[in-house]
PDB file of C-alpha atoms in Angstrom:
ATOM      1  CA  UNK R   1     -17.061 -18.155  22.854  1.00  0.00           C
ATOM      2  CA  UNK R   2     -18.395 -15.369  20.494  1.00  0.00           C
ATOM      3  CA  UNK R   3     -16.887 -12.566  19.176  1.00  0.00           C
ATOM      4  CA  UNK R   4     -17.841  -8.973  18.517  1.00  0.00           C
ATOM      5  CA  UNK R   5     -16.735  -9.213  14.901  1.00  0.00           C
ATOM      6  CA  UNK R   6     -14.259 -10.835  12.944  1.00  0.00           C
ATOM      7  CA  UNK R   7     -11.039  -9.704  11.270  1.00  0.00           C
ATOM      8  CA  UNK R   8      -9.103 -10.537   8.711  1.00  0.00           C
ATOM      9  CA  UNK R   9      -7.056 -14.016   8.953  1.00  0.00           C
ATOM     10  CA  UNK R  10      -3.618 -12.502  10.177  1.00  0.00           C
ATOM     11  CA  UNK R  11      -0.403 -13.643   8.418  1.00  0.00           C
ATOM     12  CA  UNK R  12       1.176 -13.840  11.751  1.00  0.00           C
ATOM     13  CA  UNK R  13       0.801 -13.501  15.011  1.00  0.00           C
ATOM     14  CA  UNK R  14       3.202 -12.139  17.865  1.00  0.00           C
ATOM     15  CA  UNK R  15       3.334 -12.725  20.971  1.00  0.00           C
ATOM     16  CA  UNK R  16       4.689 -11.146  24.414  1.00  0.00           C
ATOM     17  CA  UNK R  17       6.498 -13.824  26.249  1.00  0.00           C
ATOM     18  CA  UNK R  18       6.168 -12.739  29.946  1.00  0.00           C
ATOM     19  CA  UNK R  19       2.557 -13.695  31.117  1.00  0.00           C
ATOM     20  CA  UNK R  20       1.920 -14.577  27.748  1.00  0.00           C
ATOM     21  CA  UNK R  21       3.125 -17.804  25.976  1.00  0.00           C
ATOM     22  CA  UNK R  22       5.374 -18.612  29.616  1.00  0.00           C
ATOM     23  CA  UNK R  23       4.108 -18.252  33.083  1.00  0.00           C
ATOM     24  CA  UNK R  24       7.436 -17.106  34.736  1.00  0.00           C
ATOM     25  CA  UNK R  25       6.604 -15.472  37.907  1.00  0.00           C
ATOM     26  CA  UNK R  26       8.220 -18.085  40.108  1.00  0.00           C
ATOM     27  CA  UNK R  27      11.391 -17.560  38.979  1.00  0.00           C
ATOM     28  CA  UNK R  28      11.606 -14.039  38.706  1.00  0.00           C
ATOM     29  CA  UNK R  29       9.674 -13.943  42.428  1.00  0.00           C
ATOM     30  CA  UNK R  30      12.642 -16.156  43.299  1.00  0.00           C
ATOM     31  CA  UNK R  31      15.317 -13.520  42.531  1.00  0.00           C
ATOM     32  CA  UNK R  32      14.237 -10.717  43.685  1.00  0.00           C
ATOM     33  CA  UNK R  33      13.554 -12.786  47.319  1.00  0.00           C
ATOM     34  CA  UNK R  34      17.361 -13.659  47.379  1.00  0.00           C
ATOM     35  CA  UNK R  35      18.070 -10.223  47.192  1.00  0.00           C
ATOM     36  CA  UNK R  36      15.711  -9.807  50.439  1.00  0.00           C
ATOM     37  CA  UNK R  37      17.228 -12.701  51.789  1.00  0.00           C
ATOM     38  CA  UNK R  38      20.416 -11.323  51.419  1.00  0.00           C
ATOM     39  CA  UNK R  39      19.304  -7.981  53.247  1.00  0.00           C
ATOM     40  CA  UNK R  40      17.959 -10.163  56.352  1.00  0.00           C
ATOM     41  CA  UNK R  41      14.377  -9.324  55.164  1.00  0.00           C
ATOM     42  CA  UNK R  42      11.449 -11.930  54.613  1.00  0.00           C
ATOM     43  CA  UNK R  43      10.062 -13.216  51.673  1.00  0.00           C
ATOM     44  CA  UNK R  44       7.925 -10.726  49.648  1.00  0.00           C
ATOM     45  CA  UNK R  45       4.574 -13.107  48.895  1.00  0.00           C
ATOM     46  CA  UNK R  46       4.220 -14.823  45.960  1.00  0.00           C
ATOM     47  CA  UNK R  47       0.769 -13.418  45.168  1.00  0.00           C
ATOM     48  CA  UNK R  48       2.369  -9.645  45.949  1.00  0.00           C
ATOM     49  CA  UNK R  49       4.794 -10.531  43.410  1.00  0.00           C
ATOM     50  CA  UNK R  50       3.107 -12.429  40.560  1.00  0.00           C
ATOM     51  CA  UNK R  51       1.061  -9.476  38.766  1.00  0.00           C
ATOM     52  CA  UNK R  52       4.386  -6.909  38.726  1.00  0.00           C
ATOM     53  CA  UNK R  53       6.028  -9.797  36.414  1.00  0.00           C
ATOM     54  CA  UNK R  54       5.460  -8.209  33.061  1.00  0.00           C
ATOM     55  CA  UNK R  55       7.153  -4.847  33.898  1.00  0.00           C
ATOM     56  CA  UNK R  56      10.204  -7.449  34.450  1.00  0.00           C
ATOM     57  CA  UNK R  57      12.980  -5.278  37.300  1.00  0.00           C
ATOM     58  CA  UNK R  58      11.288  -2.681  37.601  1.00  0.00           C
ATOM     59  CA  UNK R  59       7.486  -4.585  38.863  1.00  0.00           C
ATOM     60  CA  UNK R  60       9.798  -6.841  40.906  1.00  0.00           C
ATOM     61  CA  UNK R  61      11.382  -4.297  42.885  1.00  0.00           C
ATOM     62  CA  UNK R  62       8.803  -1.991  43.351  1.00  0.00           C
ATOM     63  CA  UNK R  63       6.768  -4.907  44.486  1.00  0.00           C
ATOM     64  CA  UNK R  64       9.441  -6.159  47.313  1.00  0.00           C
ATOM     65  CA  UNK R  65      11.233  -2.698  48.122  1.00  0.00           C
ATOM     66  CA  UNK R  66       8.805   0.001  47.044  1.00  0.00           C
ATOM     67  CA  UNK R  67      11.999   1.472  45.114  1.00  0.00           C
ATOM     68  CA  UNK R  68      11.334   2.889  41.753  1.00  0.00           C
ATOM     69  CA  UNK R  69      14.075   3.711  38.411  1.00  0.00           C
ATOM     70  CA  UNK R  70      15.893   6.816  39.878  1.00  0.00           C
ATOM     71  CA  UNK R  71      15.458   6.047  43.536  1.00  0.00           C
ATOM     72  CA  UNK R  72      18.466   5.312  45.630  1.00  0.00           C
ATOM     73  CA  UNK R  73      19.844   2.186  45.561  1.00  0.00           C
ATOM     74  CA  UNK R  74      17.633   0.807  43.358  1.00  0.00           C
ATOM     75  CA  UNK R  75      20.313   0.254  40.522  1.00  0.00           C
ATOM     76  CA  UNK R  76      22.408  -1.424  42.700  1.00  0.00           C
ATOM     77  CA  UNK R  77      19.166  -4.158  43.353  1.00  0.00           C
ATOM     78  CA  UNK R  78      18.638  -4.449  39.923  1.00  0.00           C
ATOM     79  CA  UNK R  79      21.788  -5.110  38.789  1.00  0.00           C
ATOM     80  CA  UNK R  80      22.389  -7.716  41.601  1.00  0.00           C
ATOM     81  CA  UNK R  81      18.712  -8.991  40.389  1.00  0.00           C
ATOM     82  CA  UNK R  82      19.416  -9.471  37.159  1.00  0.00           C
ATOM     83  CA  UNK R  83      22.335 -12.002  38.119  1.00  0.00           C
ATOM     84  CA  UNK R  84      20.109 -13.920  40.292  1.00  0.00           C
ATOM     85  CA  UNK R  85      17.998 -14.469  37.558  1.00  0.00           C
ATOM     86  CA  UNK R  86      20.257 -15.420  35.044  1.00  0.00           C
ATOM     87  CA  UNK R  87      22.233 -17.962  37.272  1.00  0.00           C
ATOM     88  CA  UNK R  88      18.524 -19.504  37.345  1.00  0.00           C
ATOM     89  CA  UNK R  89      15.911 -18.742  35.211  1.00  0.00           C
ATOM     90  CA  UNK R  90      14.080 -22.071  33.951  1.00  0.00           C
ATOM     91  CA  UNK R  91      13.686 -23.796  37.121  1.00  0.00           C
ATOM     92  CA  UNK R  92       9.966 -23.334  37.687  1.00  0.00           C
ATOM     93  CA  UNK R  93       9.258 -21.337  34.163  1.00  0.00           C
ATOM     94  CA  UNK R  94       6.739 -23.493  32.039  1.00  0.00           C
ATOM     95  CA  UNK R  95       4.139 -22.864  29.037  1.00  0.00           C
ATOM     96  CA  UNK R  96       1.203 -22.072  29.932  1.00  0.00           C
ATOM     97  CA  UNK R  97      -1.536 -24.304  29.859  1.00  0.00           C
ATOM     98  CA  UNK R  98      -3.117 -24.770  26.023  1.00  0.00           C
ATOM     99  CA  UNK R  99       0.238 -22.871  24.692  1.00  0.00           C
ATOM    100  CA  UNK R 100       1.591 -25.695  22.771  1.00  0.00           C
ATOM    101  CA  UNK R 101      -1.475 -26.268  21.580  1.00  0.00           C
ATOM    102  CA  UNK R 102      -2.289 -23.040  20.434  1.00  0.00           C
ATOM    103  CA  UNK R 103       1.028 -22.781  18.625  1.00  0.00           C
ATOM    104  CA  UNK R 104       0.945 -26.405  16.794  1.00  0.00           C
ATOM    105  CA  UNK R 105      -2.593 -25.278  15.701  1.00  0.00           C
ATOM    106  CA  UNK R 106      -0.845 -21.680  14.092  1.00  0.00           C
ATOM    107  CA  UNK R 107       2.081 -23.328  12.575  1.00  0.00           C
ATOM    108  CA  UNK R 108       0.116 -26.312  10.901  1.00  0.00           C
ATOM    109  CA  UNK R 109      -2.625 -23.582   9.228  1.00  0.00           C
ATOM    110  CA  UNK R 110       0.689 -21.962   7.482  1.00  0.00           C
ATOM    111  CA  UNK R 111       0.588 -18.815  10.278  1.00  0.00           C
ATOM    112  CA  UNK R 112       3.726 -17.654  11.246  1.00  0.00           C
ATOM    113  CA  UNK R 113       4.195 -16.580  14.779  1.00  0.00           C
ATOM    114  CA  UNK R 114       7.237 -14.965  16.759  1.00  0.00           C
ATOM    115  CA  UNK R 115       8.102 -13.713  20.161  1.00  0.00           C
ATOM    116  CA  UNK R 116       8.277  -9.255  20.507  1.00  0.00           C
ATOM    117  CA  UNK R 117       9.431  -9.127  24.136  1.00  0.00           C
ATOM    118  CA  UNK R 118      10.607  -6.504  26.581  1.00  0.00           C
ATOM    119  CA  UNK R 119      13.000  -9.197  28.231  1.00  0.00           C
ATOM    120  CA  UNK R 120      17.136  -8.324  27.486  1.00  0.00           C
ATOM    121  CA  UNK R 121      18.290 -10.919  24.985  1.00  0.00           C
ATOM    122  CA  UNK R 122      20.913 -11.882  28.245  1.00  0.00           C
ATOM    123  CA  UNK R 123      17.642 -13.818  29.336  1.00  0.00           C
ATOM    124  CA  UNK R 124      15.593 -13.968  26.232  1.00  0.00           C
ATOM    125  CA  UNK R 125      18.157 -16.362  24.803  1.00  0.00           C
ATOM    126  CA  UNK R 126      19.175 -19.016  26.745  1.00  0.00           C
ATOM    127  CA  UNK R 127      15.501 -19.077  28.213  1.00  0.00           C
ATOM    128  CA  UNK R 128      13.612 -19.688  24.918  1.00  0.00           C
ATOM    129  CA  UNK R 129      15.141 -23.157  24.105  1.00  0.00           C
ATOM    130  CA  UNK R 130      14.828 -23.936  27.621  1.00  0.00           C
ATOM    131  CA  UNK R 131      11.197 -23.609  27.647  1.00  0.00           C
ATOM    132  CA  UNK R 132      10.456 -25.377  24.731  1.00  0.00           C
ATOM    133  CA  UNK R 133      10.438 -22.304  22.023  1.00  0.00           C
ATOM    134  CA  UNK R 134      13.185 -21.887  20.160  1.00  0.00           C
ATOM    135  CA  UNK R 135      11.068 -22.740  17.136  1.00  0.00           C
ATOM    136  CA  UNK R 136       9.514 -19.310  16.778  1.00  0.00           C
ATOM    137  CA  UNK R 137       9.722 -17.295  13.631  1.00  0.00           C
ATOM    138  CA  UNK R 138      11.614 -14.704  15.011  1.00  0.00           C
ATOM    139  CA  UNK R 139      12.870 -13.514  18.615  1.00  0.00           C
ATOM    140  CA  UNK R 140      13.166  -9.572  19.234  1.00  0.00           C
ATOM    141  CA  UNK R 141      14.336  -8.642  22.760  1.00  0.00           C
ATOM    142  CA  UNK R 142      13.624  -6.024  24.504  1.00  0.00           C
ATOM    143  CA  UNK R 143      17.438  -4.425  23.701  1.00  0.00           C
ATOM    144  CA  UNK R 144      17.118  -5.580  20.000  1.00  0.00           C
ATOM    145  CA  UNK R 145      15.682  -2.296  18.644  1.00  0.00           C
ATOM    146  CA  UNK R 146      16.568   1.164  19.937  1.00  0.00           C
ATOM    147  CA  UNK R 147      13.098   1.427  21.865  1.00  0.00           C
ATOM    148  CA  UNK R 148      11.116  -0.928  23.936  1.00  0.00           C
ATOM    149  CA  UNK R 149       7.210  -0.960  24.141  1.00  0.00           C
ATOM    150  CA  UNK R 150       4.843   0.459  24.092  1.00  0.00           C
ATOM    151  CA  UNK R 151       7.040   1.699  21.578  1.00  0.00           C
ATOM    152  CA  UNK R 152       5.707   0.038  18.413  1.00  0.00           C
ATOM    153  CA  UNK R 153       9.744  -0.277  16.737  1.00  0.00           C
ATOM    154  CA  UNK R 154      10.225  -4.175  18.204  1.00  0.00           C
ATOM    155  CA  UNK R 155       7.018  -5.283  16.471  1.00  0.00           C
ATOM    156  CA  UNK R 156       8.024  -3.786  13.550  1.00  0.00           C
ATOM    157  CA  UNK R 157      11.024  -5.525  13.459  1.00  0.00           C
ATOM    158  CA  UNK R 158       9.541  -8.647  14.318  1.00  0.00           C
ATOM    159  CA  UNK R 159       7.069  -7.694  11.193  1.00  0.00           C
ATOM    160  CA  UNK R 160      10.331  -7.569   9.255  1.00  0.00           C
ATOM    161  CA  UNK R 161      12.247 -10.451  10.247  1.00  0.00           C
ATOM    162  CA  UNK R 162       9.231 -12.528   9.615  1.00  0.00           C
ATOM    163  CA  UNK R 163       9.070 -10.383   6.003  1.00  0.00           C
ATOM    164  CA  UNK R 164       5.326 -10.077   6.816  1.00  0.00           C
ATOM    165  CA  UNK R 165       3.694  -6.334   7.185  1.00  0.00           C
ATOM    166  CA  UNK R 166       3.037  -5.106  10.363  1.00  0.00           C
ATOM    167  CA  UNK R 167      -0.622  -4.443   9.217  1.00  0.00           C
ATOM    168  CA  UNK R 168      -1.014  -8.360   8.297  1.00  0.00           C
ATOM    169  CA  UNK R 169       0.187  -9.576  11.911  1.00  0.00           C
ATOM    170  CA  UNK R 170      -1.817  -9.377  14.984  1.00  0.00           C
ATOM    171  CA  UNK R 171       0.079  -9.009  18.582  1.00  0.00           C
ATOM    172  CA  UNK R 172      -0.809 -10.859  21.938  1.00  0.00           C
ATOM    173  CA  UNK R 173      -0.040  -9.848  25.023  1.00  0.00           C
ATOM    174  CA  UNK R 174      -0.873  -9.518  28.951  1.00  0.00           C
ATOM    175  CA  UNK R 175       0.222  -5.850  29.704  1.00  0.00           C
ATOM    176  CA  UNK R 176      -1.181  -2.372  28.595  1.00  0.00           C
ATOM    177  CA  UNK R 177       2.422  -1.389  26.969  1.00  0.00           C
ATOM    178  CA  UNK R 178       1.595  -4.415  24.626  1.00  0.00           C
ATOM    179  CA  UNK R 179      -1.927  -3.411  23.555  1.00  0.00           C
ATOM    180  CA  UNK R 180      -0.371   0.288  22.955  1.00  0.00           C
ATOM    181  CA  UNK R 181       2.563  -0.846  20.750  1.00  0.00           C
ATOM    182  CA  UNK R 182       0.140  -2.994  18.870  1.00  0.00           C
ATOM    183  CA  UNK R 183      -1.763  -0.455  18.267  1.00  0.00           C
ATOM    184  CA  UNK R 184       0.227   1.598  17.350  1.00  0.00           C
ATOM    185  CA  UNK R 185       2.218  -0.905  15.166  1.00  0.00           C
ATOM    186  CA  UNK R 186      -1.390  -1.324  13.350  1.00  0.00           C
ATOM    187  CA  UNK R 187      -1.464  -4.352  14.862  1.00  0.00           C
ATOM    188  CA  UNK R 188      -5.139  -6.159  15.734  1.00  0.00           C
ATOM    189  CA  UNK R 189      -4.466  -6.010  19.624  1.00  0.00           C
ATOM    190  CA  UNK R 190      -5.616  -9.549  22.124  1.00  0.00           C
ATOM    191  CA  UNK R 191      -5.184  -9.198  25.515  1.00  0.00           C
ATOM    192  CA  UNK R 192      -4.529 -12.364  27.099  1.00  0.00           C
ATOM    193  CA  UNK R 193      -6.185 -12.309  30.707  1.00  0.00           C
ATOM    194  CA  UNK R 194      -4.898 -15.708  31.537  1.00  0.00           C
ATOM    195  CA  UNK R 195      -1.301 -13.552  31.897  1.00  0.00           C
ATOM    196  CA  UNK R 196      -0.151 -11.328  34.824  1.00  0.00           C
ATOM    197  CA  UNK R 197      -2.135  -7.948  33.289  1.00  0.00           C
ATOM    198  CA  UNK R 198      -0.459  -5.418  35.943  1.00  0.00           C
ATOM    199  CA  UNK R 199      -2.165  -2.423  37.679  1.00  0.00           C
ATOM    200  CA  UNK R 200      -4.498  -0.916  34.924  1.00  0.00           C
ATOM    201  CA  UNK R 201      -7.557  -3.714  34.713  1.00  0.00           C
ATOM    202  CA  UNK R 202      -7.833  -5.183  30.912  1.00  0.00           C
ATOM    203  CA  UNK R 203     -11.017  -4.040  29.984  1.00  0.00           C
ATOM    204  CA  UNK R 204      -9.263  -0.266  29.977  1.00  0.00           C
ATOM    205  CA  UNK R 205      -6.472  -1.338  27.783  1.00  0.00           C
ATOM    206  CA  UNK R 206      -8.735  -0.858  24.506  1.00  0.00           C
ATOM    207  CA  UNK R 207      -7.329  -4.029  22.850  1.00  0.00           C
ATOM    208  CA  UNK R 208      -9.444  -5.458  19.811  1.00  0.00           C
ATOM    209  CA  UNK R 209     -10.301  -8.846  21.957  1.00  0.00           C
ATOM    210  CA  UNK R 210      -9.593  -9.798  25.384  1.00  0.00           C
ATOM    211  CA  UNK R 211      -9.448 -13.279  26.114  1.00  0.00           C
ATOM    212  CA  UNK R 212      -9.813 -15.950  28.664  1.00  0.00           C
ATOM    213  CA  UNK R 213      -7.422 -18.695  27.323  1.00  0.00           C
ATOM    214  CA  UNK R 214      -5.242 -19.676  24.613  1.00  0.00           C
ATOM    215  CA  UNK R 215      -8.122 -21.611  23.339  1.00  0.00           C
ATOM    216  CA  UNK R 216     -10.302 -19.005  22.770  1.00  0.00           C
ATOM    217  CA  UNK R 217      -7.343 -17.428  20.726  1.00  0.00           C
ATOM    218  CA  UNK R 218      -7.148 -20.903  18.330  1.00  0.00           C
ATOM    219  CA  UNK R 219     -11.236 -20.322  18.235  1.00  0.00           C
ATOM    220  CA  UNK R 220     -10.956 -16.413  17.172  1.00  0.00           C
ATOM    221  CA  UNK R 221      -8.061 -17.409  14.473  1.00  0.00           C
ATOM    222  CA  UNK R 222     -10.512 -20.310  13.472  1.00  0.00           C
ATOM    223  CA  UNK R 223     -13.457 -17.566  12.758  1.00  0.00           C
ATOM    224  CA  UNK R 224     -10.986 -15.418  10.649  1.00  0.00           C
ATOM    225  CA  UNK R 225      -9.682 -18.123   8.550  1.00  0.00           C
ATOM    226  CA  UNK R 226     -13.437 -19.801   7.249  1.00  0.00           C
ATOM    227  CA  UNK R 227     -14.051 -22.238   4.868  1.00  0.00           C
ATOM    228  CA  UNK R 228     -10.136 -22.383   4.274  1.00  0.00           C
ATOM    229  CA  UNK R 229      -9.638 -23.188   7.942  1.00  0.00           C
ATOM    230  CA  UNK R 230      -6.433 -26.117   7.626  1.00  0.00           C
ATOM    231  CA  UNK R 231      -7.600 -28.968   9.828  1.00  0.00           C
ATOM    232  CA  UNK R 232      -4.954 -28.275  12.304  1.00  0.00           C
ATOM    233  CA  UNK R 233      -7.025 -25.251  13.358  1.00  0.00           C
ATOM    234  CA  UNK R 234     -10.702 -26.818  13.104  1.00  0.00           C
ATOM    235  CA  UNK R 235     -10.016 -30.132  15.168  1.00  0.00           C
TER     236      UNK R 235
END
């Protein structure tokens, strides 16, 4: 793949977690289809619900009940949702394909990485080691920080917790909100297209790169880094 230009090495990079680093749909699809089930209705399709999965409660029930924050009964879904999804959360939630990858490669060229999500740490937490990682740099939530993105306040934090400046970290992610906090973070922005990327097509988002794969990420870092590229990032 070539790129437009290329930017300086980042000291870090963050990542979404949602449609980014961890496809899963199929278990948030799963709640909020109990709920229906529950109701007598049938299942909302999988391919209805798949693309909402980034704006977490919110996509999900908008998707299978056309209810919105503020409408009537929708609290009482979402609360109801959110313990369907705890009580099973990692049953059909993997990495996405080339994610390991793409992460060994980072943490062998001495780049630090971490996970700025919108997720409640009630999830966020016992999910991470169950998806294989808990060996992120940092973890903010999407209830660690007073604001949630597109505010740009959790990737500070996760700046600051890695003790890294925001303007030296890049941030990855699959929805718009992401591209805006990163921008606004002064953040270089990659939208990840291989995630669930919502209503609003990518190519409107104004991120700095939008990209196919994880592997074209580990070949944009590669370009950045030069002649001090570690091997872990050239092989």
């Amino acid at each position: 793949m070539t790129f437009p230009s290329s930017p300086a090495a980042p000291r870090a990079v963050l990542f979404d977690l949602d449609g980014t680093l961890a496809d899963t749909a199929p278990d948030l699809a799963a709640a909020v289809n109990r709920l229906r089930a529950d109701r007598g209705l049938e299942p909302t399709p999988y391919a209805l619900l798949r693309p909402t999965a980034s704006a977490g409660a919110r996509g999900m029930i908008g998707a299978a009940f056309g209810l919105a924050p503020g409408d009537a009964g929708y609290e009482a879904l979402r609360v109801k949702w959110f313990d369907y999804y705890q009580a099973d959360m990692a049953s059909h939630s993997t990495l996405f394909g080339g994610v390991p990858e793409l992460l060994a490669g980072i943490s062998e060229a001495g780049i630090a990485w971490g996970i700025v999500t919108n997720k409640p740490a009630r999830f966020t937490d016992p999910l991470i080691p169950l998806i294989g990682l808990e060996h992120a740099g940092c973890i903010v939530s999407g209830d660690t920080t007073a604001h949630a993105k597109p505010h740009p306040a959790p990737l500070f934090e996760g700046a600051r917790r890695l003790g890294i400046a925001a303007q030296q970290c890049w941030y990855v992610g699959d929805d718009l909100r992401d591209i805006e906090a990163g921008r606004a973070a002064g953040m270089v922005t990659v939208a990840c297209a291989w995630g669930y990327c919502g209503a609003v097509e990518p190519t409107q988002w104004g991120a700095d790169y939008l990209l196919d794969t994880p592997q074209d990420l580990l070949e944009l870092l590669r370009t950045t880094v030069g002649a001090t590229t570690p091997a872990a990032l050239m092989a």
